[in-house]
PDB file of C-alpha atoms in Angstrom:
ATOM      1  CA  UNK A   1      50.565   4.858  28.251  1.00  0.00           C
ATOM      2  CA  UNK A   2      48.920   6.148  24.800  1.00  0.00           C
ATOM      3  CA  UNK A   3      45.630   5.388  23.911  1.00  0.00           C
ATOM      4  CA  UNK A   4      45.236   2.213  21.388  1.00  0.00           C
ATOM      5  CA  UNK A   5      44.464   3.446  17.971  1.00  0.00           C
ATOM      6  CA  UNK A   6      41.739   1.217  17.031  1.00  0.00           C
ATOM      7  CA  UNK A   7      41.150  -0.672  13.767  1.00  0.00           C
ATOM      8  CA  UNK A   8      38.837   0.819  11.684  1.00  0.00           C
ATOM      9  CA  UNK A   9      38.335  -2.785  10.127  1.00  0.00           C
ATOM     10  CA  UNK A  10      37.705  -4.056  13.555  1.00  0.00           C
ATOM     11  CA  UNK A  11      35.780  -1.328  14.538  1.00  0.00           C
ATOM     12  CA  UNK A  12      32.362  -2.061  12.679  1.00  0.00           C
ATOM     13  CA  UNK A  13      32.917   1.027  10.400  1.00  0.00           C
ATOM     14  CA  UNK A  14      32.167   0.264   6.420  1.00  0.00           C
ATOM     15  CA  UNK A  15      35.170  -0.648   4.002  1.00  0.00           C
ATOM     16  CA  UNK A  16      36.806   2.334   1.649  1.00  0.00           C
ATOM     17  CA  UNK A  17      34.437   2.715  -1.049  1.00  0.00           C
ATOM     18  CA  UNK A  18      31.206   1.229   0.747  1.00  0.00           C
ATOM     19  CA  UNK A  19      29.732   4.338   1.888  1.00  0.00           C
ATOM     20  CA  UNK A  20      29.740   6.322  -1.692  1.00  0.00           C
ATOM     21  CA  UNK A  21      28.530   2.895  -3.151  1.00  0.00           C
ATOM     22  CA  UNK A  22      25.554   3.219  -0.962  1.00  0.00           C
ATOM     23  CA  UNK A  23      24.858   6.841  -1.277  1.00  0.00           C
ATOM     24  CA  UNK A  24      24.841   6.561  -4.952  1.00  0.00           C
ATOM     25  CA  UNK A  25      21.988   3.561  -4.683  1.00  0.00           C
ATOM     26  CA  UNK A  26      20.157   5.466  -1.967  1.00  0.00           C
ATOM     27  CA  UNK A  27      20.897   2.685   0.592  1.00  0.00           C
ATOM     28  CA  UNK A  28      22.650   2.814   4.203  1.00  0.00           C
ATOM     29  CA  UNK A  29      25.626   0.103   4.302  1.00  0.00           C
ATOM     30  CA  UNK A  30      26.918  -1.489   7.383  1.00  0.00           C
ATOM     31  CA  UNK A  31      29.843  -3.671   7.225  1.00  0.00           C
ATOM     32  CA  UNK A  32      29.586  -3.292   3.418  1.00  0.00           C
ATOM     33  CA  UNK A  33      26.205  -5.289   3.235  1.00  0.00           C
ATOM     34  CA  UNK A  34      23.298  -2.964   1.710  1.00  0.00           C
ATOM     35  CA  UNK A  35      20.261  -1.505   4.284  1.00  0.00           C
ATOM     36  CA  UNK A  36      16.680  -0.358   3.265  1.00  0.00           C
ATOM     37  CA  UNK A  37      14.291   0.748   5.344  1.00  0.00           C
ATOM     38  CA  UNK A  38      11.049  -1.759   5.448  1.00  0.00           C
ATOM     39  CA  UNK A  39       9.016   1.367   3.807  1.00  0.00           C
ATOM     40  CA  UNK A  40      11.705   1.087   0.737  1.00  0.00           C
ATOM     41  CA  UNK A  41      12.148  -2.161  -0.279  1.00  0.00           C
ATOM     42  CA  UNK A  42       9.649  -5.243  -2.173  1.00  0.00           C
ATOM     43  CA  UNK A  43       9.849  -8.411  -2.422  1.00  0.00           C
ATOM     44  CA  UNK A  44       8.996 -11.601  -3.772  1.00  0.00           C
ATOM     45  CA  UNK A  45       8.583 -12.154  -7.600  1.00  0.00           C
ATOM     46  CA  UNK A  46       4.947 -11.256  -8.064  1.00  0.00           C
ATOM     47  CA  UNK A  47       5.418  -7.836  -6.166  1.00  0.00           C
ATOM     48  CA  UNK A  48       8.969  -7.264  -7.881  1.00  0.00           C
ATOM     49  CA  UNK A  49       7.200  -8.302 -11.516  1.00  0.00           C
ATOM     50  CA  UNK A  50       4.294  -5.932 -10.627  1.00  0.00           C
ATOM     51  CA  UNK A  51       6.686  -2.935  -9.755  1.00  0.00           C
ATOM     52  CA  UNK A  52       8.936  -3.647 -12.571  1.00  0.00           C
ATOM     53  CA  UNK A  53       5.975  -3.539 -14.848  1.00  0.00           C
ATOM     54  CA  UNK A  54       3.257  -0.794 -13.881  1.00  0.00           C
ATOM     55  CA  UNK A  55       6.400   1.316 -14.109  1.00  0.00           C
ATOM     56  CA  UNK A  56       6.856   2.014 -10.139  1.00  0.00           C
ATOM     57  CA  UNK A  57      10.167   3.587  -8.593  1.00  0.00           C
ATOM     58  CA  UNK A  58      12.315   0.994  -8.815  1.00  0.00           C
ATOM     59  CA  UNK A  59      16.320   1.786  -7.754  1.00  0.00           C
ATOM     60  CA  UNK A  60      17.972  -1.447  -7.865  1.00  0.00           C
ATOM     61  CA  UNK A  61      16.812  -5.027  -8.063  1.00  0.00           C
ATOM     62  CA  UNK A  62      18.747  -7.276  -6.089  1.00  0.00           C
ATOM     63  CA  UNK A  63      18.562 -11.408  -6.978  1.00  0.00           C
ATOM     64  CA  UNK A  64      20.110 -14.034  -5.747  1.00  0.00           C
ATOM     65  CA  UNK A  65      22.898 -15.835  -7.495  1.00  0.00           C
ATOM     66  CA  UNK A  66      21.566 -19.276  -7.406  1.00  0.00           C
ATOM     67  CA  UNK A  67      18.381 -17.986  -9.057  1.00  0.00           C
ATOM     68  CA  UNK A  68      19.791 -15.557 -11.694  1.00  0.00           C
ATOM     69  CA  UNK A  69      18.540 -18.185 -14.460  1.00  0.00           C
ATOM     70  CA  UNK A  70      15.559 -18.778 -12.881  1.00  0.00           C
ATOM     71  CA  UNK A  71      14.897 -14.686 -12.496  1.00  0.00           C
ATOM     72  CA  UNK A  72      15.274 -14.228 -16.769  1.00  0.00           C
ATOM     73  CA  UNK A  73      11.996 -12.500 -16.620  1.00  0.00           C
ATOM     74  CA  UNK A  74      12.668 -10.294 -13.862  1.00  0.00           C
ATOM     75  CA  UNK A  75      16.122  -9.671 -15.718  1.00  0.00           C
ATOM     76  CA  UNK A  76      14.722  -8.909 -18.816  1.00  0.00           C
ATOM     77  CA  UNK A  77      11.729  -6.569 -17.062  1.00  0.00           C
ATOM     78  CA  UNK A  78      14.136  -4.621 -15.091  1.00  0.00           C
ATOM     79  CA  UNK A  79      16.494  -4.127 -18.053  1.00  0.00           C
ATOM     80  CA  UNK A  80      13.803  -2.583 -20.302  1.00  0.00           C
ATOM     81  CA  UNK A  81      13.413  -0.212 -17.563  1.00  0.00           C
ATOM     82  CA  UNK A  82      16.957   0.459 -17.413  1.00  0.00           C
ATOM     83  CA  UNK A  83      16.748  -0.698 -13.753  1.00  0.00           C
ATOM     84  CA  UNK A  84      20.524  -1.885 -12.709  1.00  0.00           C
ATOM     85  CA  UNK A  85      20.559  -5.739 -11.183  1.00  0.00           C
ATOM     86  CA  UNK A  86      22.826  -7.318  -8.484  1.00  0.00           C
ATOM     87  CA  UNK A  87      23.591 -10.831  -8.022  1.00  0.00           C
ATOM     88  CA  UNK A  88      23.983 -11.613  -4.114  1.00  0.00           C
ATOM     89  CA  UNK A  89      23.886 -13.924  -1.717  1.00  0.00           C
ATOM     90  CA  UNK A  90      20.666 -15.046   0.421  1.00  0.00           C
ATOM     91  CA  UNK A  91      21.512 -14.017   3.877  1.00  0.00           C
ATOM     92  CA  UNK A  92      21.732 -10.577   2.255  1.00  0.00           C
ATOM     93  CA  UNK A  93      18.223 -10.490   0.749  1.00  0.00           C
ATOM     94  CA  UNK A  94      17.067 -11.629   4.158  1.00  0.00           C
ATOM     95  CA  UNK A  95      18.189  -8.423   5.721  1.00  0.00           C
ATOM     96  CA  UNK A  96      16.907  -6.547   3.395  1.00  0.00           C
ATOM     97  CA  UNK A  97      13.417  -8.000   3.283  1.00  0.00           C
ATOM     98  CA  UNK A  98      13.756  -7.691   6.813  1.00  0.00           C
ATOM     99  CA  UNK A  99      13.358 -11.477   7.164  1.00  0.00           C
ATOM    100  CA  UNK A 100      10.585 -11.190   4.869  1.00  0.00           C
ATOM    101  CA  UNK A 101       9.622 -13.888   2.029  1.00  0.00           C
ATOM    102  CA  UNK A 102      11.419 -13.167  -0.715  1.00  0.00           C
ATOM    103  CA  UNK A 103      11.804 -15.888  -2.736  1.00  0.00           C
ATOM    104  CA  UNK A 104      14.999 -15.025  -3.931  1.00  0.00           C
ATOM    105  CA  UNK A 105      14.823 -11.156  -5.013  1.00  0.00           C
ATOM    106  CA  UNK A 106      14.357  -8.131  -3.605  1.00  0.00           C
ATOM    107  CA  UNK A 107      13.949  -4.619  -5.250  1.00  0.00           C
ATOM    108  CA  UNK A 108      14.721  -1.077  -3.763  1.00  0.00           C
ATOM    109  CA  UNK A 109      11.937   1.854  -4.479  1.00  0.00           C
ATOM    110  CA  UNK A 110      11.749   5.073  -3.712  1.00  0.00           C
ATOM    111  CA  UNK A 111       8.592   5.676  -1.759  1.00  0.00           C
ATOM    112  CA  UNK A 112       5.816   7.710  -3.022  1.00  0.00           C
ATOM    113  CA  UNK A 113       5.408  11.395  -1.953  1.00  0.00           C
ATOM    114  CA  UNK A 114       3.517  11.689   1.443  1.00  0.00           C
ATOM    115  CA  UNK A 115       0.052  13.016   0.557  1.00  0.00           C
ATOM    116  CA  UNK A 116      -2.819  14.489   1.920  1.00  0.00           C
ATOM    117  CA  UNK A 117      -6.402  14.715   2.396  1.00  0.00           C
ATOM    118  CA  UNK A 118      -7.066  18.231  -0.114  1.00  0.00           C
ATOM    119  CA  UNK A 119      -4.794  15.463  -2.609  1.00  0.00           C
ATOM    120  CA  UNK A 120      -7.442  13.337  -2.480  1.00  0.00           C
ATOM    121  CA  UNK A 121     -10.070  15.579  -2.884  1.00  0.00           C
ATOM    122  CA  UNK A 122      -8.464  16.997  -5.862  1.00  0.00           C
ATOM    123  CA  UNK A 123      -7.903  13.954  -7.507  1.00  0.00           C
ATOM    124  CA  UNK A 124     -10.530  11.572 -10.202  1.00  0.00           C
ATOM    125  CA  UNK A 125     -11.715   8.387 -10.298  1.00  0.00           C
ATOM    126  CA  UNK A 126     -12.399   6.884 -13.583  1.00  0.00           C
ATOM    127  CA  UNK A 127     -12.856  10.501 -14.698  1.00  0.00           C
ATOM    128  CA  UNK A 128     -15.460  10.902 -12.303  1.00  0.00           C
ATOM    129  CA  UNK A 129     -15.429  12.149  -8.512  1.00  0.00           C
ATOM    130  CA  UNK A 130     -12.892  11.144  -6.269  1.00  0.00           C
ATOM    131  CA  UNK A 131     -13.692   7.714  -4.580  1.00  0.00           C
ATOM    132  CA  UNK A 132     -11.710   7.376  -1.519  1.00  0.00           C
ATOM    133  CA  UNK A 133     -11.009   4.197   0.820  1.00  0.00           C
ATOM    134  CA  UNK A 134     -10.596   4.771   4.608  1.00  0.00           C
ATOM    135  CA  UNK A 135      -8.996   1.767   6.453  1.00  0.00           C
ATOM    136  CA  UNK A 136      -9.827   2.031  10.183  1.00  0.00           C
ATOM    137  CA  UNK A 137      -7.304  -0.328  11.985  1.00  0.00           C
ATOM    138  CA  UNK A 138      -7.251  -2.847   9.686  1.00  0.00           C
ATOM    139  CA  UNK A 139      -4.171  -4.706  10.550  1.00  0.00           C
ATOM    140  CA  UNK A 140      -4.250  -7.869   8.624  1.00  0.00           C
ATOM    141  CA  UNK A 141      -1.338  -7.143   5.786  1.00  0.00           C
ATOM    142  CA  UNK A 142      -3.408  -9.524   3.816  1.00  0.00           C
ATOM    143  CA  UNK A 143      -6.700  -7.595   4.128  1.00  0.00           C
ATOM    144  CA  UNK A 144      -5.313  -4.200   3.725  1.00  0.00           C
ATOM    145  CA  UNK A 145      -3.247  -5.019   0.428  1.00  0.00           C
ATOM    146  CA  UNK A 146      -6.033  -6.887  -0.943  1.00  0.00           C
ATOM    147  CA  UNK A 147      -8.442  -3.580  -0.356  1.00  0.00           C
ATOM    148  CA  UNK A 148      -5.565  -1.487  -2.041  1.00  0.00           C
ATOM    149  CA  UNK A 149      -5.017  -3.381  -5.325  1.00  0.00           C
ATOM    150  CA  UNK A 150      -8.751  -2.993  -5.525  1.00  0.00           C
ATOM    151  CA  UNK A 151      -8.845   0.044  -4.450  1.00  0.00           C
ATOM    152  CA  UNK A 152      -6.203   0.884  -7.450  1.00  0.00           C
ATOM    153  CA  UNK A 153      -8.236  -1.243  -9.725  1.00  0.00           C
ATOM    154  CA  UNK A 154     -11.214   1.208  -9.748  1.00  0.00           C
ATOM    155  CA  UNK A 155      -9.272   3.856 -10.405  1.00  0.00           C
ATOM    156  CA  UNK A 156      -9.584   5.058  -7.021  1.00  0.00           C
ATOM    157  CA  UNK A 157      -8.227   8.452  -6.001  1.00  0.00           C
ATOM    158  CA  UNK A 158      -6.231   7.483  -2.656  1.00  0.00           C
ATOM    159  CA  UNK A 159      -6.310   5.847   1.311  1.00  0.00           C
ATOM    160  CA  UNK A 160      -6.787   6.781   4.650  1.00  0.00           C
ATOM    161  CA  UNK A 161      -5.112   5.142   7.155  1.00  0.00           C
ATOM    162  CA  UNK A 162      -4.027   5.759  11.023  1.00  0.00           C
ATOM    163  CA  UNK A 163      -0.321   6.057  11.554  1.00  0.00           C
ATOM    164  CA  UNK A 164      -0.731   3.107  15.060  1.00  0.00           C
ATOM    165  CA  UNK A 165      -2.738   0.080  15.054  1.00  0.00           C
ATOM    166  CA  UNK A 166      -2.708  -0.475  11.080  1.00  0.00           C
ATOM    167  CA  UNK A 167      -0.884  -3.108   9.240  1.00  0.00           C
ATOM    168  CA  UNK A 168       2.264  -1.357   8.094  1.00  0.00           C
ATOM    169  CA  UNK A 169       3.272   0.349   4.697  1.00  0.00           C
ATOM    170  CA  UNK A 170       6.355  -1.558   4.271  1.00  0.00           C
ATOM    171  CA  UNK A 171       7.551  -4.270   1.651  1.00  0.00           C
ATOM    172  CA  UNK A 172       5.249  -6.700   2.957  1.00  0.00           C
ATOM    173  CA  UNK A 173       2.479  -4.348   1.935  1.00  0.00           C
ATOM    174  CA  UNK A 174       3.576  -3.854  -1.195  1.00  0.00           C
ATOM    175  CA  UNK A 175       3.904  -7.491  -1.576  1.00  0.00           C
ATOM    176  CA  UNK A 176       0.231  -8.128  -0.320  1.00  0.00           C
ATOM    177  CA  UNK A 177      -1.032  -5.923  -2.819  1.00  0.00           C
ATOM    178  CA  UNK A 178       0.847  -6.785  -5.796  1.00  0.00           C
ATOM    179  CA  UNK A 179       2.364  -3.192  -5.993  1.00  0.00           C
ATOM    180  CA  UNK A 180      -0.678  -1.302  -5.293  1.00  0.00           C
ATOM    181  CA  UNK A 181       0.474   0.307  -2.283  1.00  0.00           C
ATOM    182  CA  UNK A 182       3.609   2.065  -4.042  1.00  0.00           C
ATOM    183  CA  UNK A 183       1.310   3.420  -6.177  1.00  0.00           C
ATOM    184  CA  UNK A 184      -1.807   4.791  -4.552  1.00  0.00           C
ATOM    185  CA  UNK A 185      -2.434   8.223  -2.416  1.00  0.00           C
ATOM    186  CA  UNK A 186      -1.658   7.370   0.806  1.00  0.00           C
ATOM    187  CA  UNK A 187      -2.675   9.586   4.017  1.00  0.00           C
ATOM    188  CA  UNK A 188      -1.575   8.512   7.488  1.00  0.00           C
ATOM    189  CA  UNK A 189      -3.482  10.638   9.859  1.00  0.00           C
ATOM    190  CA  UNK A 190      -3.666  10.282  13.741  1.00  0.00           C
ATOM    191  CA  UNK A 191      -7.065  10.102  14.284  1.00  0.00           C
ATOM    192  CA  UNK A 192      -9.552   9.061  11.309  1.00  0.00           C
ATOM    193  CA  UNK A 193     -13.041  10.898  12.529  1.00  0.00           C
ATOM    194  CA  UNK A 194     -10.987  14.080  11.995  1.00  0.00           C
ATOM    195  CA  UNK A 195      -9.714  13.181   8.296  1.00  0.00           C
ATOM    196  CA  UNK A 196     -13.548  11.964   7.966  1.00  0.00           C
ATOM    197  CA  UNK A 197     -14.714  15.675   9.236  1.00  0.00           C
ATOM    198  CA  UNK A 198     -11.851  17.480   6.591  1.00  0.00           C
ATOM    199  CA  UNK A 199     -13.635  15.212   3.761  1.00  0.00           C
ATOM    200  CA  UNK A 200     -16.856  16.077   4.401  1.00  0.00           C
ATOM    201  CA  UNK A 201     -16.267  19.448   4.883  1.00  0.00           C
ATOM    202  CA  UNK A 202     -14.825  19.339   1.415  1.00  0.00           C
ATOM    203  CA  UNK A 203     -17.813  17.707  -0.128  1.00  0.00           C
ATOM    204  CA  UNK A 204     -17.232  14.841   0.446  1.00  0.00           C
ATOM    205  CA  UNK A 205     -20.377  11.735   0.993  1.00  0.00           C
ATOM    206  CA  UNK A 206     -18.607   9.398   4.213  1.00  0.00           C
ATOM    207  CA  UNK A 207     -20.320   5.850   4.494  1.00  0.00           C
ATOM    208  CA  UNK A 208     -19.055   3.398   6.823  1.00  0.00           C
ATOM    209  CA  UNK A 209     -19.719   0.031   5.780  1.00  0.00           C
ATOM    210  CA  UNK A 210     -20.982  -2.364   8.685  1.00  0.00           C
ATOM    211  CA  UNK A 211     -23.286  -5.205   9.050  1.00  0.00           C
ATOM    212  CA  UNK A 212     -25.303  -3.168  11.168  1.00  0.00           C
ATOM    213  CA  UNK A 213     -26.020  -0.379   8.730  1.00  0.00           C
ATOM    214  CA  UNK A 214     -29.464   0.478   8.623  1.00  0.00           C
ATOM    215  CA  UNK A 215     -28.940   1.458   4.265  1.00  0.00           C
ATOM    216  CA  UNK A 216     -28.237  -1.461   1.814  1.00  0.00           C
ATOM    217  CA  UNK A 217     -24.936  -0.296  -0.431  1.00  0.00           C
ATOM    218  CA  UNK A 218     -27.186  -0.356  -3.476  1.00  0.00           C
ATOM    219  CA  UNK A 219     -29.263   2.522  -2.508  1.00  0.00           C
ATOM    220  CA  UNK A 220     -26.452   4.981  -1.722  1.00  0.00           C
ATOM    221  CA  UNK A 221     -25.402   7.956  -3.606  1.00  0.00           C
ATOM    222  CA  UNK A 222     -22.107   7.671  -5.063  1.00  0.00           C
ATOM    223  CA  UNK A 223     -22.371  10.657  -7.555  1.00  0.00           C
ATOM    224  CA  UNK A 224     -20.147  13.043  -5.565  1.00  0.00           C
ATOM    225  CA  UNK A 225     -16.745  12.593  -4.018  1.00  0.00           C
ATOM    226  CA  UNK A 226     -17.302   9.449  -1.848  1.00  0.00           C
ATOM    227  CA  UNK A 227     -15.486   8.246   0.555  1.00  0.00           C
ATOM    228  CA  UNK A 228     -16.018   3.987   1.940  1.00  0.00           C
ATOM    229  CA  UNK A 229     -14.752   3.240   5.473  1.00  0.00           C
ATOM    230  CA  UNK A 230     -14.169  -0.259   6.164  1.00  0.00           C
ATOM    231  CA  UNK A 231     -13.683  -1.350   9.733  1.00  0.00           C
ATOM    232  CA  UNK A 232     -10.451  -3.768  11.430  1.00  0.00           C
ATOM    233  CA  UNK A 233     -11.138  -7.558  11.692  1.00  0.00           C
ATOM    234  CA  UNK A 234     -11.953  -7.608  15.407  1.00  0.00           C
ATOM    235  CA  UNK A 235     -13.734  -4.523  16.199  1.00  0.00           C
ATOM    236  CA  UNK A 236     -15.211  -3.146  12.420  1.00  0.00           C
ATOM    237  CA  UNK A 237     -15.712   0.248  12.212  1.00  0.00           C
ATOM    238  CA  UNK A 238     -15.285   1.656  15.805  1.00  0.00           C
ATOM    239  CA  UNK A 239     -18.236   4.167  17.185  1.00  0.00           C
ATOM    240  CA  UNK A 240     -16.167   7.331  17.463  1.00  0.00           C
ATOM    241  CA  UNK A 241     -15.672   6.769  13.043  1.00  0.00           C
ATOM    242  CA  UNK A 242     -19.633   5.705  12.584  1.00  0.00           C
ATOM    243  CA  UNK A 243     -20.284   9.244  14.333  1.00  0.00           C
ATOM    244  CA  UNK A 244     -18.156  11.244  11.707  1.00  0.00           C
ATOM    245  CA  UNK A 245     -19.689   9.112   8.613  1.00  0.00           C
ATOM    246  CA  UNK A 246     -22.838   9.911   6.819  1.00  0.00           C
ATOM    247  CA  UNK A 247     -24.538   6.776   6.605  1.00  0.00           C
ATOM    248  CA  UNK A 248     -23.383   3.156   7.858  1.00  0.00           C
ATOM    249  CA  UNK A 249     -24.121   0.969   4.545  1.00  0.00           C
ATOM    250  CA  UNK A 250     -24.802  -2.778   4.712  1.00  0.00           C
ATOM    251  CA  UNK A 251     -24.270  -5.570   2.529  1.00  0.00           C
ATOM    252  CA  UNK A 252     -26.760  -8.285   3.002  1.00  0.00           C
ATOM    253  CA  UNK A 253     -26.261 -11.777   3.535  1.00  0.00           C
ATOM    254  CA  UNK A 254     -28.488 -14.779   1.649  1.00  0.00           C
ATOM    255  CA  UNK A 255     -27.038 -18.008   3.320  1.00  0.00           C
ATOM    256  CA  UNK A 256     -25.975 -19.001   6.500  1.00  0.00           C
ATOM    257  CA  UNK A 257     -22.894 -16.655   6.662  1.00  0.00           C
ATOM    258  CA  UNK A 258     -23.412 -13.800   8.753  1.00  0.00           C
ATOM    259  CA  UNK A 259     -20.858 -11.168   7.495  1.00  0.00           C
ATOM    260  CA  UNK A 260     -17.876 -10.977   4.510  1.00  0.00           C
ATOM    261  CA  UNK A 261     -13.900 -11.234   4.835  1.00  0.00           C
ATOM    262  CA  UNK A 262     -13.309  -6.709   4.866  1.00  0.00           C
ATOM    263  CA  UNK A 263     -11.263  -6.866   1.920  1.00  0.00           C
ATOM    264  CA  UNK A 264     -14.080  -8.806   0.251  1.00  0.00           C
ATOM    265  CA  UNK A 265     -16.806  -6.651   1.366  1.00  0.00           C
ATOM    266  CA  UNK A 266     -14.821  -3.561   0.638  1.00  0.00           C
ATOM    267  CA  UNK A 267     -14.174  -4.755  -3.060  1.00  0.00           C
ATOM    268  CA  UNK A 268     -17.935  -5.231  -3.430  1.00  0.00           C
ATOM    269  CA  UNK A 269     -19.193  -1.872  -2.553  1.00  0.00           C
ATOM    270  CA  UNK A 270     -16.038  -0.027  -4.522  1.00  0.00           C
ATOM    271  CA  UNK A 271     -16.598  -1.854  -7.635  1.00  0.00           C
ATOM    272  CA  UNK A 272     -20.585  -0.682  -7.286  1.00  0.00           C
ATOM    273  CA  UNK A 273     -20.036   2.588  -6.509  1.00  0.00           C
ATOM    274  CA  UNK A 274     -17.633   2.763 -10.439  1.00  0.00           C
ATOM    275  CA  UNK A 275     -20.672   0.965 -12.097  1.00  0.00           C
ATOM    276  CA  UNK A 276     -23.273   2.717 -10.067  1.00  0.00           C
ATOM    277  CA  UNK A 277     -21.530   5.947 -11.612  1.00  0.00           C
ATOM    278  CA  UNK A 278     -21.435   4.721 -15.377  1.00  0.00           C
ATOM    279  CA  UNK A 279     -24.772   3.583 -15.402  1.00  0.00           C
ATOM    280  CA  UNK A 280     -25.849   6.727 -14.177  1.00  0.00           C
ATOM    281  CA  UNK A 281     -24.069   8.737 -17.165  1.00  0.00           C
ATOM    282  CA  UNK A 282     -26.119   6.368 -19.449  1.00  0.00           C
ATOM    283  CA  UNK A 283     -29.355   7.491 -17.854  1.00  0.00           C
ATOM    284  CA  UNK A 284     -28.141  11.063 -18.464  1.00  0.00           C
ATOM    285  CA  UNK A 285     -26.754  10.884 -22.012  1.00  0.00           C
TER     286      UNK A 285
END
């Protein structure tokens, strides 16, 4: 007896037509419904607005139908950037926000070049040296997205952080830092210390930034290529980091609060090491 020719219908394999549909919009298909890898993909209005606007990647924003009236901003944003729109259903924008939060639209990027640590050393802050943020196991989304859109807010010239046991670059990211992280130098790297030894042998000034430091972050140096390390929630800065950093900085505490949220204590010593900079051009002029 032959074998049964099976249906390719039946079979799980994408309609006529899907497959060039998807290759055209850079996505992967699957029983004609649209795939993007977590890296790929934002979502949520604020982080759609903020791509749409600050003129990241976007490939194709996708909205859902009941909200296309309530999305005319997002409409008329991705139209001025000639950015093509589809209406579609929910259960499709909750695969691909990989069940994230949308809030009714989703946008496809195109992920930003891998880079590296002689990119950051090459690269300006404020037309100044570089000033570089080094995220050791941070893994709070919240914490790390909140140090990147400050991190882009100074102008800063790129990130450091380990490829395991860091909150990951996908949408969510993106979505926690209102864009930031689609647009900043990223470096993953498999063991920090190292990437803290290649920055200092290129010049580079390392602090860590712990409660523990034995140098308040108003008396540091930030005049040359500086690089801030900020420690995870649970552990801070772990010892093997401290030993590859120049100084461990502190930020002192007043009240009855022994120690500051990371993303709040990193935002406070990157925003004095731009102003520490200015002021010091002002002595010099």
């Amino acid at each position: 007896m032959g074998a049964r020719r099976r249906n390719p219908q039946r079979s799980g394999r994408p309609r006529r037509g899907t497959r060039g549909h998807a290759r055209r919009h850079g996505l992967a298909s699957r029983v004609g419904r649209p795939q993007l890898p977590a890296e790929a993909s934002v979502w949520g209005r604020r982080a759609v607005t903020e791509a749409l606007r600050r003129g990241t990647s976007v490939e194709r924003v996708f909205i859902a139908r009941a909200q296309a009236e309530a999305m005319a901003d997002i409409r008329s944003l991705a139209a001025t950037a000639a950015v093509a729109v589809t209406f579609t259903d929910v259960s499709e924008l909750d695969q691909l926000s990989h069940g994230g939060q949308h809030q009714g639209v989703v946008a496809a990027v195109h992920s930003p070049p891998p880079a590296t640590i002689e990119d950051l050393l090459e690269g300006e802050s404020a037309g100044g040296p570089p000033l570089i943020l080094a995220a050791d196991q941070v893994q709070d989304v919240g914490n790390l997205g909140g140090l990147l859109r400050t991190l882009e807010s100074v102008d800063g010239a790129g990130a450091i952080v380990p490829n395991r046991r860091s909150a990951a670059l996908t949408g969510g990211l993106a979505r926690a830092s209102a864009g930031a992280s689609l647009r900043t130098r990223l470096v993953q790297v498999a063991n920090i210390a190292r990437a803290l030894d290649q920055l200092r042998d290129g010049g580079a000034w390392v602090y860590a930034l712990d409660q523990d430091g034995d140098t308040d972050f108003t008396d540091a140096d930030y005049s040359r290529p500086t690089c801030l390390v900020v420690g995870g929630e649970a552990r801070g800065v772990r010892p093997g980091v401290r030993k590859a950093c120049d100084a461990v900085l502190r930020i002192p505490m007043y009240g009855g609060v022994g120690s500051l949220n990371v993303s709040v204590a990193g935002a406070l010593v990157l925003y004095h090491a731009v102003r520490s900079r200015g002021e010091a051009i002002q002595d010099g002029a």
